Amino acid sequence: RLGVKFAEGAIVGSNARCMAMLGALKDAIADFEGNEEKEMKRDLMDMLKPIIRFVAVDCRPMSPGMGNAIRYVKNAINNLPVNLSL
């Protein structure tokens, strides 16, 4: 739904698009159910990559704020402990 709003121009402005993207990532992370066989942070990143690509690349060009937010989220996930589980 968010990608369609971006493409149609329903959400305008770089800050509004960044906040909407972060909200969508938050919802996706909240709904995440990890695979017991995979490392959680790797599994989480694998789940987020297509979402980020669709929302931030395919629907409309990414704003600088969106790029910074994505880097921040990826860095936070990469800094999670290896033995962390759900």
PDB file of N, CA, C and O in Angstrom:
ATOM      1  N   ARG A   1       0.821  -1.195   0.000  1.00  0.00           N
ATOM      2  CA  ARG A   1       0.000   0.000   0.000  1.00  0.00           C
ATOM      3  C   ARG A   1       0.857   1.248   0.000  1.00  0.00           C
ATOM      4  O   ARG A   1       0.520   2.211  -0.675  1.00  0.00           O
ATOM      5  N   LEU A   2       1.930   1.233   0.766  1.00  0.00           N
ATOM      6  CA  LEU A   2       2.781   2.414   0.855  1.00  0.00           C
ATOM      7  C   LEU A   2       3.423   2.730  -0.480  1.00  0.00           C
ATOM      8  O   LEU A   2       3.487   3.889  -0.888  1.00  0.00           O
ATOM      9  N   GLY A   3       3.875   1.706  -1.185  1.00  0.00           N
ATOM     10  CA  GLY A   3       4.493   1.919  -2.490  1.00  0.00           C
ATOM     11  C   GLY A   3       3.543   2.565  -3.468  1.00  0.00           C
ATOM     12  O   GLY A   3       3.930   3.443  -4.245  1.00  0.00           O
ATOM     13  N   VAL A   4       2.295   2.174  -3.436  1.00  0.00           N
ATOM     14  CA  VAL A   4       1.290   2.771  -4.326  1.00  0.00           C
ATOM     15  C   VAL A   4       1.094   4.242  -3.967  1.00  0.00           C
ATOM     16  O   VAL A   4       1.007   5.100  -4.853  1.00  0.00           O
ATOM     17  N   LYS A   5       1.044   4.545  -2.676  1.00  0.00           N
ATOM     18  CA  LYS A   5       0.897   5.944  -2.251  1.00  0.00           C
ATOM     19  C   LYS A   5       2.080   6.785  -2.713  1.00  0.00           C
ATOM     20  O   LYS A   5       1.921   7.926  -3.128  1.00  0.00           O
ATOM     21  N   PHE A   6       3.288   6.207  -2.618  1.00  0.00           N
ATOM     22  CA  PHE A   6       4.472   6.917  -3.102  1.00  0.00           C
ATOM     23  C   PHE A   6       4.361   7.175  -4.601  1.00  0.00           C
ATOM     24  O   PHE A   6       4.600   8.284  -5.074  1.00  0.00           O
ATOM     25  N   ALA A   7       4.026   6.144  -5.353  1.00  0.00           N
ATOM     26  CA  ALA A   7       3.970   6.246  -6.809  1.00  0.00           C
ATOM     27  C   ALA A   7       2.892   7.224  -7.266  1.00  0.00           C
ATOM     28  O   ALA A   7       3.076   7.938  -8.252  1.00  0.00           O
ATOM     29  N   GLU A   8       1.768   7.265  -6.560  1.00  0.00           N
ATOM     30  CA  GLU A   8       0.677   8.167  -6.928  1.00  0.00           C
ATOM     31  C   GLU A   8       0.913   9.584  -6.450  1.00  0.00           C
ATOM     32  O   GLU A   8       0.187  10.496  -6.845  1.00  0.00           O
ATOM     33  N   GLY A   9       1.892   9.790  -5.592  1.00  0.00           N
ATOM     34  CA  GLY A   9       2.164  11.121  -5.063  1.00  0.00           C
ATOM     35  C   GLY A   9       1.265  11.487  -3.899  1.00  0.00           C
ATOM     36  O   GLY A   9       1.131  12.659  -3.557  1.00  0.00           O
ATOM     37  N   ALA A  10       0.623  10.494  -3.279  1.00  0.00           N
ATOM     38  CA  ALA A  10      -0.260  10.753  -2.137  1.00  0.00           C
ATOM     39  C   ALA A  10       0.534  11.173  -0.900  1.00  0.00           C
ATOM     40  O   ALA A  10       0.028  11.904  -0.054  1.00  0.00           O
ATOM     41  N   ILE A  11       1.758  10.701  -0.799  1.00  0.00           N
ATOM     42  CA  ILE A  11       2.649  11.116   0.290  1.00  0.00           C
ATOM     43  C   ILE A  11       3.761  11.928  -0.354  1.00  0.00           C
ATOM     44  O   ILE A  11       4.552  11.396  -1.127  1.00  0.00           O
ATOM     45  N   VAL A  12       3.783  13.203  -0.048  1.00  0.00           N
ATOM     46  CA  VAL A  12       4.759  14.089  -0.679  1.00  0.00           C
ATOM     47  C   VAL A  12       5.697  14.667   0.373  1.00  0.00           C
ATOM     48  O   VAL A  12       5.357  14.776   1.539  1.00  0.00           O
ATOM     49  N   GLY A  13       6.858  15.017  -0.055  1.00  0.00           N
ATOM     50  CA  GLY A  13       7.873  15.571   0.824  1.00  0.00           C
ATOM     51  C   GLY A  13       8.793  14.478   1.335  1.00  0.00           C
ATOM     52  O   GLY A  13       8.343  13.384   1.666  1.00  0.00           O
ATOM     53  N   SER A  14      10.064  14.791   1.366  1.00  0.00           N
ATOM     54  CA  SER A  14      11.038  13.768   1.750  1.00  0.00           C
ATOM     55  C   SER A  14      10.865  13.317   3.195  1.00  0.00           C
ATOM     56  O   SER A  14      10.998  12.133   3.488  1.00  0.00           O
ATOM     57  N   ASN A  15      10.546  14.244   4.106  1.00  0.00           N
ATOM     58  CA  ASN A  15      10.362  13.841   5.500  1.00  0.00           C
ATOM     59  C   ASN A  15       9.133  12.957   5.664  1.00  0.00           C
ATOM     60  O   ASN A  15       9.170  11.967   6.398  1.00  0.00           O
ATOM     61  N   ALA A  16       8.044  13.294   4.994  1.00  0.00           N
ATOM     62  CA  ALA A  16       6.820  12.488   5.084  1.00  0.00           C
ATOM     63  C   ALA A  16       7.052  11.098   4.508  1.00  0.00           C
ATOM     64  O   ALA A  16       6.607  10.093   5.083  1.00  0.00           O
ATOM     65  N   ARG A  17       7.764  11.017   3.381  1.00  0.00           N
ATOM     66  CA  ARG A  17       8.051   9.706   2.790  1.00  0.00           C
ATOM     67  C   ARG A  17       8.960   8.889   3.695  1.00  0.00           C
ATOM     68  O   ARG A  17       8.777   7.679   3.858  1.00  0.00           O
ATOM     69  N   CYS A  18       9.924   9.529   4.323  1.00  0.00           N
ATOM     70  CA  CYS A  18      10.838   8.827   5.231  1.00  0.00           C
ATOM     71  C   CYS A  18      10.077   8.299   6.443  1.00  0.00           C
ATOM     72  O   CYS A  18      10.253   7.143   6.830  1.00  0.00           O
ATOM     73  N   MET A  19       9.223   9.111   7.018  1.00  0.00           N
ATOM     74  CA  MET A  19       8.454   8.685   8.186  1.00  0.00           C
ATOM     75  C   MET A  19       7.500   7.546   7.826  1.00  0.00           C
ATOM     76  O   MET A  19       7.343   6.598   8.596  1.00  0.00           O
ATOM     77  N   ALA A  20       6.877   7.622   6.660  1.00  0.00           N
ATOM     78  CA  ALA A  20       5.981   6.556   6.222  1.00  0.00           C
ATOM     79  C   ALA A  20       6.755   5.258   5.998  1.00  0.00           C
ATOM     80  O   ALA A  20       6.294   4.174   6.370  1.00  0.00           O
ATOM     81  N   MET A  21       7.943   5.366   5.403  1.00  0.00           N
ATOM     82  CA  MET A  21       8.774   4.180   5.183  1.00  0.00           C
ATOM     83  C   MET A  21       9.193   3.565   6.513  1.00  0.00           C
ATOM     84  O   MET A  21       9.133   2.345   6.688  1.00  0.00           O
ATOM     85  N   LEU A  22       9.600   4.386   7.468  1.00  0.00           N
ATOM     86  CA  LEU A  22       9.994   3.867   8.778  1.00  0.00           C
ATOM     87  C   LEU A  22       8.812   3.195   9.475  1.00  0.00           C
ATOM     88  O   LEU A  22       8.991   2.175  10.149  1.00  0.00           O
ATOM     89  N   GLY A  23       7.623   3.751   9.309  1.00  0.00           N
ATOM     90  CA  GLY A  23       6.433   3.120   9.876  1.00  0.00           C
ATOM     91  C   GLY A  23       6.181   1.747   9.265  1.00  0.00           C
ATOM     92  O   GLY A  23       5.833   0.792   9.969  1.00  0.00           O
ATOM     93  N   ALA A  24       6.371   1.648   7.955  1.00  0.00           N
ATOM     94  CA  ALA A  24       6.181   0.368   7.275  1.00  0.00           C
ATOM     95  C   ALA A  24       7.235  -0.642   7.721  1.00  0.00           C
ATOM     96  O   ALA A  24       6.921  -1.821   7.942  1.00  0.00           O
ATOM     97  N   LEU A  25       8.484  -0.204   7.871  1.00  0.00           N
ATOM     98  CA  LEU A  25       9.542  -1.099   8.353  1.00  0.00           C
ATOM     99  C   LEU A  25       9.266  -1.535   9.790  1.00  0.00           C
ATOM    100  O   LEU A  25       9.477  -2.699  10.142  1.00  0.00           O
ATOM    101  N   LYS A  26       8.765  -0.618  10.606  1.00  0.00           N
ATOM    102  CA  LYS A  26       8.417  -0.952  11.990  1.00  0.00           C
ATOM    103  C   LYS A  26       7.351  -2.040  12.021  1.00  0.00           C
ATOM    104  O   LYS A  26       7.453  -3.006  12.784  1.00  0.00           O
ATOM    105  N   ASP A  27       6.322  -1.887  11.193  1.00  0.00           N
ATOM    106  CA  ASP A  27       5.256  -2.891  11.141  1.00  0.00           C
ATOM    107  C   ASP A  27       5.790  -4.243  10.666  1.00  0.00           C
ATOM    108  O   ASP A  27       5.418  -5.293  11.200  1.00  0.00           O
ATOM    109  N   ALA A  28       6.665  -4.220   9.659  1.00  0.00           N
ATOM    110  CA  ALA A  28       7.230  -5.465   9.138  1.00  0.00           C
ATOM    111  C   ALA A  28       8.081  -6.159  10.191  1.00  0.00           C
ATOM    112  O   ALA A  28       8.011  -7.381  10.354  1.00  0.00           O
ATOM    113  N   ILE A  29       8.867  -5.387  10.934  1.00  0.00           N
ATOM    114  CA  ILE A  29       9.707  -5.964  11.984  1.00  0.00           C
ATOM    115  C   ILE A  29       8.834  -6.513  13.111  1.00  0.00           C
ATOM    116  O   ILE A  29       9.112  -7.581  13.657  1.00  0.00           O
ATOM    117  N   ALA A  30       7.759  -5.806  13.452  1.00  0.00           N
ATOM    118  CA  ALA A  30       6.858  -6.283  14.510  1.00  0.00           C
ATOM    119  C   ALA A  30       6.186  -7.599  14.119  1.00  0.00           C
ATOM    120  O   ALA A  30       5.937  -8.447  14.981  1.00  0.00           O
ATOM    121  N   ASP A  31       5.904  -7.779  12.831  1.00  0.00           N
ATOM    122  CA  ASP A  31       5.256  -9.001  12.348  1.00  0.00           C
ATOM    123  C   ASP A  31       6.245 -10.122  12.046  1.00  0.00           C
ATOM    124  O   ASP A  31       5.830 -11.227  11.705  1.00  0.00           O
ATOM    125  N   PHE A  32       7.527  -9.848  12.181  1.00  0.00           N
ATOM    126  CA  PHE A  32       8.568 -10.805  11.821  1.00  0.00           C
ATOM    127  C   PHE A  32       8.521 -12.042  12.709  1.00  0.00           C
ATOM    128  O   PHE A  32       8.439 -11.945  13.935  1.00  0.00           O
ATOM    129  N   GLU A  33       8.534 -13.185  12.073  1.00  0.00           N
ATOM    130  CA  GLU A  33       8.646 -14.462  12.780  1.00  0.00           C
ATOM    131  C   GLU A  33       9.873 -15.162  12.224  1.00  0.00           C
ATOM    132  O   GLU A  33       9.889 -15.587  11.076  1.00  0.00           O
ATOM    133  N   GLY A  34      10.892 -15.245  13.021  1.00  0.00           N
ATOM    134  CA  GLY A  34      12.161 -15.791  12.555  1.00  0.00           C
ATOM    135  C   GLY A  34      12.131 -17.288  12.326  1.00  0.00           C
ATOM    136  O   GLY A  34      11.265 -18.003  12.800  1.00  0.00           O
ATOM    137  N   ASN A  35      13.100 -17.728  11.586  1.00  0.00           N
ATOM    138  CA  ASN A  35      13.307 -19.142  11.313  1.00  0.00           C
ATOM    139  C   ASN A  35      14.332 -19.652  12.326  1.00  0.00           C
ATOM    140  O   ASN A  35      15.417 -19.102  12.449  1.00  0.00           O
ATOM    141  N   GLU A  36      13.976 -20.688  13.043  1.00  0.00           N
ATOM    142  CA  GLU A  36      14.867 -21.226  14.077  1.00  0.00           C
ATOM    143  C   GLU A  36      16.209 -21.693  13.511  1.00  0.00           C
ATOM    144  O   GLU A  36      17.197 -21.736  14.222  1.00  0.00           O
ATOM    145  N   GLU A  37      16.240 -22.060  12.239  1.00  0.00           N
ATOM    146  CA  GLU A  37      17.456 -22.598  11.633  1.00  0.00           C
ATOM    147  C   GLU A  37      18.429 -21.510  11.179  1.00  0.00           C
ATOM    148  O   GLU A  37      19.577 -21.797  10.897  1.00  0.00           O
ATOM    149  N   LYS A  38      17.956 -20.275  11.085  1.00  0.00           N
ATOM    150  CA  LYS A  38      18.814 -19.193  10.614  1.00  0.00           C
ATOM    151  C   LYS A  38      19.114 -18.215  11.746  1.00  0.00           C
ATOM    152  O   LYS A  38      18.348 -18.092  12.685  1.00  0.00           O
ATOM    153  N   GLU A  39      20.213 -17.529  11.610  1.00  0.00           N
ATOM    154  CA  GLU A  39      20.566 -16.474  12.544  1.00  0.00           C
ATOM    155  C   GLU A  39      19.514 -15.366  12.422  1.00  0.00           C
ATOM    156  O   GLU A  39      19.166 -14.948  11.324  1.00  0.00           O
ATOM    157  N   MET A  40      18.989 -14.900  13.552  1.00  0.00           N
ATOM    158  CA  MET A  40      17.865 -13.978  13.524  1.00  0.00           C
ATOM    159  C   MET A  40      18.152 -12.697  12.741  1.00  0.00           C
ATOM    160  O   MET A  40      17.352 -12.282  11.913  1.00  0.00           O
ATOM    161  N   LYS A  41      19.294 -12.077  12.978  1.00  0.00           N
ATOM    162  CA  LYS A  41      19.530 -10.812  12.298  1.00  0.00           C
ATOM    163  C   LYS A  41      19.703 -11.001  10.793  1.00  0.00           C
ATOM    164  O   LYS A  41      19.272 -10.162  10.015  1.00  0.00           O
ATOM    165  N   ARG A  42      20.264 -12.106  10.382  1.00  0.00           N
ATOM    166  CA  ARG A  42      20.398 -12.377   8.947  1.00  0.00           C
ATOM    167  C   ARG A  42      19.025 -12.644   8.322  1.00  0.00           C
ATOM    168  O   ARG A  42      18.701 -12.161   7.239  1.00  0.00           O
ATOM    169  N   ASP A  43      18.204 -13.404   9.043  1.00  0.00           N
ATOM    170  CA  ASP A  43      16.853 -13.702   8.580  1.00  0.00           C
ATOM    171  C   ASP A  43      16.022 -12.415   8.491  1.00  0.00           C
ATOM    172  O   ASP A  43      15.270 -12.201   7.536  1.00  0.00           O
ATOM    173  N   LEU A  44      16.169 -11.540   9.465  1.00  0.00           N
ATOM    174  CA  LEU A  44      15.457 -10.258   9.473  1.00  0.00           C
ATOM    175  C   LEU A  44      15.882  -9.383   8.294  1.00  0.00           C
ATOM    176  O   LEU A  44      15.040  -8.800   7.605  1.00  0.00           O
ATOM    177  N   MET A  45      17.181  -9.311   8.047  1.00  0.00           N
ATOM    178  CA  MET A  45      17.666  -8.522   6.906  1.00  0.00           C
ATOM    179  C   MET A  45      17.161  -9.090   5.585  1.00  0.00           C
ATOM    180  O   MET A  45      16.773  -8.337   4.683  1.00  0.00           O
ATOM    181  N   ASP A  46      17.129 -10.430   5.470  1.00  0.00           N
ATOM    182  CA  ASP A  46      16.618 -11.056   4.249  1.00  0.00           C
ATOM    183  C   ASP A  46      15.146 -10.724   4.030  1.00  0.00           C
ATOM    184  O   ASP A  46      14.691 -10.592   2.900  1.00  0.00           O
ATOM    185  N   MET A  47      14.395 -10.581   5.107  1.00  0.00           N
ATOM    186  CA  MET A  47      12.984 -10.228   5.007  1.00  0.00           C
ATOM    187  C   MET A  47      12.804  -8.755   4.624  1.00  0.00           C
ATOM    188  O   MET A  47      11.910  -8.401   3.871  1.00  0.00           O
ATOM    189  N   LEU A  48      13.681  -7.888   5.136  1.00  0.00           N
ATOM    190  CA  LEU A  48      13.533  -6.451   4.892  1.00  0.00           C
ATOM    191  C   LEU A  48      14.036  -5.999   3.523  1.00  0.00           C
ATOM    192  O   LEU A  48      13.537  -5.007   2.981  1.00  0.00           O
ATOM    193  N   LYS A  49      15.008  -6.688   2.961  1.00  0.00           N
ATOM    194  CA  LYS A  49      15.611  -6.247   1.695  1.00  0.00           C
ATOM    195  C   LYS A  49      14.599  -6.021   0.577  1.00  0.00           C
ATOM    196  O   LYS A  49      14.621  -4.975  -0.066  1.00  0.00           O
ATOM    197  N   PRO A  50      13.688  -6.969   0.297  1.00  0.00           N
ATOM    198  CA  PRO A  50      12.725  -6.710  -0.780  1.00  0.00           C
ATOM    199  C   PRO A  50      11.756  -5.576  -0.460  1.00  0.00           C
ATOM    200  O   PRO A  50      11.335  -4.845  -1.365  1.00  0.00           O
ATOM    201  N   ILE A  51      11.428  -5.399   0.812  1.00  0.00           N
ATOM    202  CA  ILE A  51      10.540  -4.299   1.200  1.00  0.00           C
ATOM    203  C   ILE A  51      11.232  -2.974   0.942  1.00  0.00           C
ATOM    204  O   ILE A  51      10.645  -2.049   0.366  1.00  0.00           O
ATOM    205  N   ILE A  52      12.475  -2.871   1.364  1.00  0.00           N
ATOM    206  CA  ILE A  52      13.238  -1.635   1.167  1.00  0.00           C
ATOM    207  C   ILE A  52      13.398  -1.359  -0.328  1.00  0.00           C
ATOM    208  O   ILE A  52      13.210  -0.226  -0.774  1.00  0.00           O
ATOM    209  N   ARG A  53      13.723  -2.379  -1.095  1.00  0.00           N
ATOM    210  CA  ARG A  53      13.903  -2.197  -2.541  1.00  0.00           C
ATOM    211  C   ARG A  53      12.621  -1.694  -3.186  1.00  0.00           C
ATOM    212  O   ARG A  53      12.641  -0.761  -3.974  1.00  0.00           O
ATOM    213  N   PHE A  54      11.495  -2.290  -2.835  1.00  0.00           N
ATOM    214  CA  PHE A  54      10.231  -1.900  -3.445  1.00  0.00           C
ATOM    215  C   PHE A  54       9.846  -0.471  -3.062  1.00  0.00           C
ATOM    216  O   PHE A  54       9.543   0.347  -3.925  1.00  0.00           O
ATOM    217  N   VAL A  55       9.880  -0.168  -1.766  1.00  0.00           N
ATOM    218  CA  VAL A  55       9.412   1.139  -1.297  1.00  0.00           C
ATOM    219  C   VAL A  55      10.393   2.255  -1.640  1.00  0.00           C
ATOM    220  O   VAL A  55       9.995   3.328  -2.078  1.00  0.00           O
ATOM    221  N   ALA A  56      11.681   2.008  -1.455  1.00  0.00           N
ATOM    222  CA  ALA A  56      12.661   3.081  -1.574  1.00  0.00           C
ATOM    223  C   ALA A  56      13.328   3.167  -2.937  1.00  0.00           C
ATOM    224  O   ALA A  56      14.019   4.147  -3.212  1.00  0.00           O
ATOM    225  N   VAL A  57      13.127   2.187  -3.799  1.00  0.00           N
ATOM    226  CA  VAL A  57      13.801   2.228  -5.098  1.00  0.00           C
ATOM    227  C   VAL A  57      12.802   2.106  -6.246  1.00  0.00           C
ATOM    228  O   VAL A  57      12.789   2.918  -7.157  1.00  0.00           O
ATOM    229  N   ASP A  58      11.954   1.085  -6.203  1.00  0.00           N
ATOM    230  CA  ASP A  58      11.071   0.803  -7.328  1.00  0.00           C
ATOM    231  C   ASP A  58       9.913   1.790  -7.457  1.00  0.00           C
ATOM    232  O   ASP A  58       9.503   2.117  -8.569  1.00  0.00           O
ATOM    233  N   CYS A  59       9.353   2.245  -6.344  1.00  0.00           N
ATOM    234  CA  CYS A  59       8.160   3.095  -6.404  1.00  0.00           C
ATOM    235  C   CYS A  59       8.485   4.546  -6.718  1.00  0.00           C
ATOM    236  O   CYS A  59       7.764   5.200  -7.466  1.00  0.00           O
ATOM    237  N   ARG A  60       9.526   5.053  -6.135  1.00  0.00           N
ATOM    238  CA  ARG A  60       9.916   6.445  -6.323  1.00  0.00           C
ATOM    239  C   ARG A  60      11.367   6.583  -5.875  1.00  0.00           C
ATOM    240  O   ARG A  60      11.800   5.878  -4.973  1.00  0.00           O
ATOM    241  N   PRO A  61      12.111   7.475  -6.459  1.00  0.00           N
ATOM    242  CA  PRO A  61      13.513   7.620  -6.040  1.00  0.00           C
ATOM    243  C   PRO A  61      13.628   7.909  -4.541  1.00  0.00           C
ATOM    244  O   PRO A  61      12.812   8.619  -3.957  1.00  0.00           O
ATOM    245  N   MET A  62      14.639   7.336  -3.960  1.00  0.00           N
ATOM    246  CA  MET A  62      14.868   7.467  -2.527  1.00  0.00           C
ATOM    247  C   MET A  62      15.394   8.855  -2.191  1.00  0.00           C
ATOM    248  O   MET A  62      16.288   9.366  -2.861  1.00  0.00           O
ATOM    249  N   SER A  63      14.847   9.450  -1.144  1.00  0.00           N
ATOM    250  CA  SER A  63      15.335  10.749  -0.674  1.00  0.00           C
ATOM    251  C   SER A  63      16.580  10.516   0.189  1.00  0.00           C
ATOM    252  O   SER A  63      16.791   9.408   0.693  1.00  0.00           O
ATOM    253  N   PRO A  64      17.401  11.549   0.375  1.00  0.00           N
ATOM    254  CA  PRO A  64      18.583  11.382   1.242  1.00  0.00           C
ATOM    255  C   PRO A  64      18.203  10.942   2.658  1.00  0.00           C
ATOM    256  O   PRO A  64      18.883  10.109   3.252  1.00  0.00           O
ATOM    257  N   GLY A  65      17.114  11.465   3.187  1.00  0.00           N
ATOM    258  CA  GLY A  65      16.677  11.075   4.524  1.00  0.00           C
ATOM    259  C   GLY A  65      16.303   9.605   4.589  1.00  0.00           C
ATOM    260  O   GLY A  65      16.579   8.925   5.584  1.00  0.00           O
ATOM    261  N   MET A  66      15.678   9.104   3.533  1.00  0.00           N
ATOM    262  CA  MET A  66      15.319   7.693   3.485  1.00  0.00           C
ATOM    263  C   MET A  66      16.574   6.831   3.461  1.00  0.00           C
ATOM    264  O   MET A  66      16.652   5.800   4.130  1.00  0.00           O
ATOM    265  N   GLY A  67      17.570   7.254   2.693  1.00  0.00           N
ATOM    266  CA  GLY A  67      18.835   6.518   2.639  1.00  0.00           C
ATOM    267  C   GLY A  67      19.507   6.469   3.994  1.00  0.00           C
ATOM    268  O   GLY A  67      20.001   5.421   4.422  1.00  0.00           O
ATOM    269  N   ASN A  68      19.521   7.611   4.686  1.00  0.00           N
ATOM    270  CA  ASN A  68      20.118   7.655   6.028  1.00  0.00           C
ATOM    271  C   ASN A  68      19.345   6.765   6.996  1.00  0.00           C
ATOM    272  O   ASN A  68      19.947   6.056   7.809  1.00  0.00           O
ATOM    273  N   ALA A  69      18.021   6.796   6.920  1.00  0.00           N
ATOM    274  CA  ALA A  69      17.196   5.971   7.813  1.00  0.00           C
ATOM    275  C   ALA A  69      17.419   4.484   7.546  1.00  0.00           C
ATOM    276  O   ALA A  69      17.518   3.686   8.490  1.00  0.00           O
ATOM    277  N   ILE A  70      17.519   4.109   6.287  1.00  0.00           N
ATOM    278  CA  ILE A  70      17.763   2.701   5.940  1.00  0.00           C
ATOM    279  C   ILE A  70      19.120   2.257   6.465  1.00  0.00           C
ATOM    280  O   ILE A  70      19.253   1.176   7.037  1.00  0.00           O
ATOM    281  N   ARG A  71      20.130   3.090   6.283  1.00  0.00           N
ATOM    282  CA  ARG A  71      21.458   2.751   6.814  1.00  0.00           C
ATOM    283  C   ARG A  71      21.416   2.596   8.338  1.00  0.00           C
ATOM    284  O   ARG A  71      22.037   1.691   8.897  1.00  0.00           O
ATOM    285  N   TYR A  72      20.675   3.462   9.007  1.00  0.00           N
ATOM    286  CA  TYR A  72      20.561   3.390  10.462  1.00  0.00           C
ATOM    287  C   TYR A  72      19.896   2.077  10.891  1.00  0.00           C
ATOM    288  O   TYR A  72      20.369   1.397  11.804  1.00  0.00           O
ATOM    289  N   VAL A  73      18.789   1.729  10.239  1.00  0.00           N
ATOM    290  CA  VAL A  73      18.077   0.494  10.579  1.00  0.00           C
ATOM    291  C   VAL A  73      18.960  -0.720  10.325  1.00  0.00           C
ATOM    292  O   VAL A  73      19.057  -1.626  11.161  1.00  0.00           O
ATOM    293  N   LYS A  74      19.628  -0.750   9.171  1.00  0.00           N
ATOM    294  CA  LYS A  74      20.514  -1.882   8.863  1.00  0.00           C
ATOM    295  C   LYS A  74      21.651  -1.979   9.877  1.00  0.00           C
ATOM    296  O   LYS A  74      22.004  -3.078  10.313  1.00  0.00           O
ATOM    297  N   ASN A  75      22.219  -0.852  10.267  1.00  0.00           N
ATOM    298  CA  ASN A  75      23.302  -0.844  11.247  1.00  0.00           C
ATOM    299  C   ASN A  75      22.805  -1.346  12.603  1.00  0.00           C
ATOM    300  O   ASN A  75      23.492  -2.122  13.279  1.00  0.00           O
ATOM    301  N   ALA A  76      21.614  -0.911  12.997  1.00  0.00           N
ATOM    302  CA  ALA A  76      21.045  -1.363  14.272  1.00  0.00           C
ATOM    303  C   ALA A  76      20.819  -2.879  14.259  1.00  0.00           C
ATOM    304  O   ALA A  76      21.093  -3.559  15.257  1.00  0.00           O
ATOM    305  N   ILE A  77      20.337  -3.404  13.142  1.00  0.00           N
ATOM    306  CA  ILE A  77      20.129  -4.849  13.041  1.00  0.00           C
ATOM    307  C   ILE A  77      21.461  -5.584  13.066  1.00  0.00           C
ATOM    308  O   ILE A  77      21.611  -6.608  13.734  1.00  0.00           O
ATOM    309  N   ASN A  78      22.454  -5.072  12.339  1.00  0.00           N
ATOM    310  CA  ASN A  78      23.765  -5.723  12.313  1.00  0.00           C
ATOM    311  C   ASN A  78      24.459  -5.702  13.662  1.00  0.00           C
ATOM    312  O   ASN A  78      25.321  -6.547  13.933  1.00  0.00           O
ATOM    313  N   ASN A  79      24.108  -4.759  14.527  1.00  0.00           N
ATOM    314  CA  ASN A  79      24.717  -4.670  15.846  1.00  0.00           C
ATOM    315  C   ASN A  79      23.988  -5.517  16.892  1.00  0.00           C
ATOM    316  O   ASN A  79      24.394  -5.522  18.059  1.00  0.00           O
ATOM    317  N   LEU A  80      22.941  -6.227  16.488  1.00  0.00           N
ATOM    318  CA  LEU A  80      22.257  -7.120  17.416  1.00  0.00           C
ATOM    319  C   LEU A  80      23.191  -8.273  17.785  1.00  0.00           C
ATOM    320  O   LEU A  80      23.987  -8.712  16.958  1.00  0.00           O
ATOM    321  N   PRO A  81      23.071  -8.791  18.999  1.00  0.00           N
ATOM    322  CA  PRO A  81      23.904  -9.941  19.381  1.00  0.00           C
ATOM    323  C   PRO A  81      23.615 -11.144  18.481  1.00  0.00           C
ATOM    324  O   PRO A  81      22.486 -11.370  18.071  1.00  0.00           O
ATOM    325  N   VAL A  82      24.649 -11.920  18.198  1.00  0.00           N
ATOM    326  CA  VAL A  82      24.520 -13.086  17.326  1.00  0.00           C
ATOM    327  C   VAL A  82      23.576 -14.117  17.919  1.00  0.00           C
ATOM    328  O   VAL A  82      22.801 -14.738  17.209  1.00  0.00           O
ATOM    329  N   ASN A  83      23.602 -14.290  19.225  1.00  0.00           N
ATOM    330  CA  ASN A  83      22.793 -15.325  19.856  1.00  0.00           C
ATOM    331  C   ASN A  83      21.379 -14.854  20.216  1.00  0.00           C
ATOM    332  O   ASN A  83      20.668 -15.545  20.920  1.00  0.00           O
ATOM    333  N   LEU A  84      20.958 -13.706  19.722  1.00  0.00           N
ATOM    334  CA  LEU A  84      19.620 -13.180  20.019  1.00  0.00           C
ATOM    335  C   LEU A  84      18.562 -14.018  19.320  1.00  0.00           C
ATOM    336  O   LEU A  84      18.722 -14.415  18.171  1.00  0.00           O
ATOM    337  N   SER A  85      17.491 -14.309  20.048  1.00  0.00           N
ATOM    338  CA  SER A  85      16.381 -15.060  19.471  1.00  0.00           C
ATOM    339  C   SER A  85      15.083 -14.379  19.839  1.00  0.00           C
ATOM    340  O   SER A  85      15.034 -13.494  20.685  1.00  0.00           O
ATOM    341  N   LEU A  86      14.005 -14.823  19.202  1.00  0.00           N
ATOM    342  CA  LEU A  86      12.692 -14.226  19.463  1.00  0.00           C
ATOM    343  C   LEU A  86      12.091 -14.730  20.734  1.00  0.00           C
ATOM    344  O   LEU A  86      12.105 -15.751  21.173  1.00  0.00           O
TER     345      LEU A  86
END
